[in-house]
């Protein structure tokens, strides 16, 4: 297994490797570079070399290498820092005959790289090996082990002699290899195990290659894998040899059907331990992974959206997700428990729903399980907020169709208002209101959480998503986005902030006059922003805490505002009593017919009257001009006839 083809040219996406060599003065930096490039040890060495290019065919990967020499003078420190920050990898040198230069690596150079935030692999090189005192012979491992423990960015340590031509080409081979085939993303040196993200990627690759889904790679499947990754088949004796190596170390690595996932992972750990990182990297890159062990950007179709367009999953993607749900619902209870969900996402770099944005957005049962509707709701939210991320995760969990067939871009909301109909399947509702108006309680009730008297003010935007059944044939995903009162100003600082909104809801506590006043002011502010930017949104007013008595002028005030702005009267609800007055259906219905509930401010009304007046004036002017033209034409005809008769 892993017999690489020599015909593969630059499969890792790097157009070149920039190696910066730094270290104390007199440690052999320039001599090392000249010897590597010219294969001759220089007698006269300049203070600093110009950028040096190594032959492209010097190493198997055939990737151009540019070596940057640096000055050791203090007055050049800014220039050196600039070069280090542009490096793909850094070679730090010390002189084997001067122990203080080795000490300076851990006391100055390595901390200096961290201070500069240089996050690239480091190769530590002991130069002038031929000058080391024979009475101070110490193994390289013994010297470097404590330094490597402290500075994990060190990829490799090597000693060399430019004058004796000892291991000079190897220095830049390892430097190039550290960029093209880095250890850090794959392997934890401390625990000597594959890193979680590497395991998850290899597991996905294993599943994709296990065509008959029997949990093992047969001889034929192993051979297909080998050809795909390395363009060369395995001989039957080689397959036997691979399985024998695994079985000798790990009995569960092979069964009667072939190489198991455990055995597959063991093989890659073995390759890495033996320094054959290029084998694992070749496999990962053949399956579309980049250096961060995530899918490469060019695998995901670029999306071009107008601000008032959104993205939804297609029926093809939804059918795939329904099948995945059934496949991982091991106990067949119609719910995905946390353990089952974790297994479902075990082939993604991480679970995409970790963190408060998604973790608390959907309805869950007492055991933290998701129903099919809740599962699809989470995906609808992810596609709405981060379409590219949702497509990536579809691919991670096994979607093999064309990525562009998994999503669709909706019609512009501005056009929806003209057509007087929204055809979206996912509708986003912004929830505004003052503190203690009941916004959070509304979102909690929407995703099946029990009512609580305790009030915890929301300081950041929060989402809740669920399915709303309008009829047997009409099912919509409704996303509620709670906007904290303190966050409104920040939201409206962006001209396009309402472009993604299908409908806005304004919540107030009907027992508190100040709550009503604050909510109605928000309604005017949001409506005015929509008029100013061209992103008007339909609006509903919600009066919460219907179990309490309303303030004295509630009916008169709400009637006045509703009539003045041309919106529906406040919808009374009580989260405490579980009386929602069909609120969520009414939100969806209003969003589906956006032209019916768009409020109009006094300023907006004045602006419309002004435009009507201007248009009417222009019409009068154009009619007058037309009459004048017709009159002039008639006069000319009359004059012409008169002259003829004369």
Coordinates of N, CA and C in Angstrom, one line a residue, residues 10-21 59 61 63-67 84 86-91 118-123 153-156 170-186 275 277-278 280-282 284-285 289-293:
X10 N 3.1 18.2 -8.2 CA 2.5 19.2 -7.4 C 1.0 18.9 -7.0
X11 N 0.7 17.9 -6.3 CA -0.7 17.6 -6.0 C -1.2 18.4 -4.8
X12 N -0.3 19.1 -4.1 CA -0.6 19.7 -2.8 C -1.0 21.2 -2.9
X13 N -1.1 21.7 -4.2 CA -1.6 23.1 -4.3 C -0.6 24.2 -4.0
X14 N 0.6 23.9 -3.7 CA 1.7 24.9 -3.4 C 2.4 25.2 -4.7
X15 N 2.5 26.5 -5.0 CA 3.2 26.9 -6.2 C 4.7 27.1 -5.9
X16 N 5.1 27.2 -4.7 CA 6.4 27.3 -4.3 C 6.6 27.4 -2.8
X17 N 7.8 27.1 -2.3 CA 8.0 27.1 -0.8 C 9.1 28.2 -0.5
X18 N 8.7 29.1 0.4 CA 9.7 30.2 0.8 C 10.3 29.8 2.1
X19 N 11.6 29.5 2.1 CA 12.3 29.1 3.3 C 13.2 30.3 3.8
X20 N 12.9 30.7 5.0 CA 13.8 31.8 5.6 C 14.7 31.2 6.6
X21 N 16.0 31.5 6.4 CA 17.1 31.0 7.3 C 17.5 32.1 8.3
X59 N 14.2 17.8 -5.6 CA 13.4 16.9 -4.6 C 12.2 16.3 -5.4
X61 N 9.0 16.1 -4.9 CA 7.8 16.9 -5.1 C 7.8 17.9 -6.2
X63 N 8.6 21.0 -6.4 CA 8.0 22.3 -6.1 C 9.1 23.3 -5.9
X64 N 9.1 24.5 -6.6 CA 10.2 25.4 -6.5 C 10.4 25.9 -5.0
X65 N 11.7 26.0 -4.7 CA 12.1 26.4 -3.4 C 12.9 27.7 -3.5
X66 N 12.5 28.7 -2.7 CA 13.3 30.0 -2.6 C 13.8 30.1 -1.2
X67 N 15.1 30.3 -1.1 CA 15.7 30.4 0.2 C 16.1 31.9 0.5
X84 N 10.6 36.9 8.2 CA 10.1 35.7 9.0 C 8.6 35.7 8.9
X86 N 6.8 36.4 6.4 CA 6.4 36.0 5.0 C 6.8 34.6 4.7
X87 N 7.4 33.9 5.7 CA 8.0 32.5 5.5 C 6.9 31.5 5.4
X88 N 7.2 30.5 4.6 CA 6.4 29.2 4.7 C 6.9 28.3 5.7
X89 N 8.2 28.3 5.9 CA 8.9 27.6 7.0 C 10.2 28.3 7.3
X90 N 10.6 28.1 8.6 CA 11.8 28.8 9.1 C 12.9 27.8 9.4
X91 N 14.1 28.0 9.0 CA 15.3 27.2 9.4 C 16.0 28.0 10.4
X118 N 4.6 34.2 14.1 CA 5.0 33.3 12.9 C 4.6 31.9 13.2
X119 N 3.5 31.5 12.5 CA 2.9 30.2 12.8 C 3.2 29.2 11.7
X120 N 4.5 28.9 11.5 CA 4.9 28.0 10.4 C 5.8 27.0 11.0
X121 N 6.0 25.8 10.3 CA 7.0 24.8 10.9 C 8.4 25.4 11.0
X122 N 9.1 24.9 12.0 CA 10.5 25.3 12.2 C 11.4 24.1 12.1
X123 N 12.5 24.3 11.4 CA 13.5 23.2 11.3 C 14.8 23.8 12.0
X153 N 6.3 23.8 17.7 CA 6.4 24.2 16.3 C 7.6 23.7 15.6
X154 N 8.6 23.1 16.4 CA 9.7 22.5 15.8 C 9.3 21.2 15.1
X155 N 9.5 21.1 13.8 CA 9.1 20.0 13.1 C 10.2 18.9 13.0
X156 N 11.5 19.3 12.8 CA 12.6 18.4 12.6 C 13.9 19.1 13.2
X170 N 19.6 17.5 2.7 CA 18.5 17.0 3.6 C 17.9 18.1 4.4
X171 N 18.6 19.2 4.7 CA 18.1 20.3 5.5 C 16.9 20.9 4.8
X172 N 17.1 21.2 3.5 CA 16.0 21.9 2.7 C 15.0 20.9 2.2
X173 N 15.3 19.6 2.2 CA 14.3 18.6 1.9 C 13.3 18.6 3.1
X174 N 13.8 18.5 4.3 CA 12.9 18.5 5.5 C 12.2 19.8 5.6
X175 N 12.8 20.9 5.2 CA 12.1 22.2 5.3 C 10.9 22.2 4.3
X176 N 11.2 21.8 3.1 CA 10.1 21.7 2.1 C 9.0 20.7 2.5
X177 N 9.4 19.6 3.0 CA 8.5 18.6 3.5 C 7.6 19.1 4.6
X178 N 8.2 19.9 5.5 CA 7.4 20.4 6.6 C 6.2 21.3 6.1
X179 N 6.4 21.9 4.9 CA 5.4 22.7 4.4 C 4.4 21.9 3.6
X180 N 4.9 21.0 2.7 CA 4.0 20.2 1.9 C 3.3 19.1 2.6
X181 N 4.0 18.5 3.6 CA 3.5 17.4 4.4 C 3.7 17.6 5.9
X182 N 3.0 18.6 6.5 CA 3.3 18.9 7.9 C 2.8 17.9 8.8
X183 N 3.5 17.7 9.9 CA 3.2 16.8 11.0 C 2.0 17.3 11.8
X184 N 2.1 18.5 12.2 CA 1.2 19.1 13.3 C -0.3 18.8 13.0
X185 N -0.8 19.0 11.8 CA -2.3 18.7 11.6 C -2.7 17.3 11.8
X186 N -1.7 16.3 11.6 CA -2.0 14.9 11.6 C -1.8 14.2 12.9
X275 N 7.9 8.5 9.5 CA 8.3 9.6 8.7 C 7.7 9.7 7.3
X277 N 5.0 10.9 6.0 CA 3.8 11.7 6.1 C 3.2 12.0 4.7
X278 N 4.1 11.9 3.7 CA 3.5 12.2 2.4 C 2.5 11.2 1.9
X280 N 0.1 9.8 3.9 CA -1.2 10.2 4.4 C -1.7 11.5 3.8
X281 N -0.8 12.4 3.5 CA -1.2 13.7 2.9 C -1.7 13.4 1.5
X282 N -1.1 12.5 0.8 CA -1.5 12.2 -0.6 C -2.9 11.7 -0.6
X284 N -5.3 12.2 1.8 CA -6.2 13.3 2.2 C -6.4 14.3 1.0
X285 N -5.4 14.6 0.3 CA -5.5 15.6 -0.8 C -6.3 15.0 -2.0
X289 N -9.0 17.3 0.7 CA -8.7 18.0 1.9 C -7.5 19.0 1.7
X290 N -7.6 20.1 2.5 CA -6.5 21.1 2.4 C -5.6 20.9 3.6
X291 N -4.6 21.8 3.9 CA -3.7 21.6 5.0 C -4.3 21.7 6.3
X292 N -5.5 22.2 6.4 CA -6.2 22.3 7.7 C -7.1 21.1 7.9
X293 N -7.0 20.1 7.0 CA -7.8 18.9 7.0 C -9.3 19.3 7.0

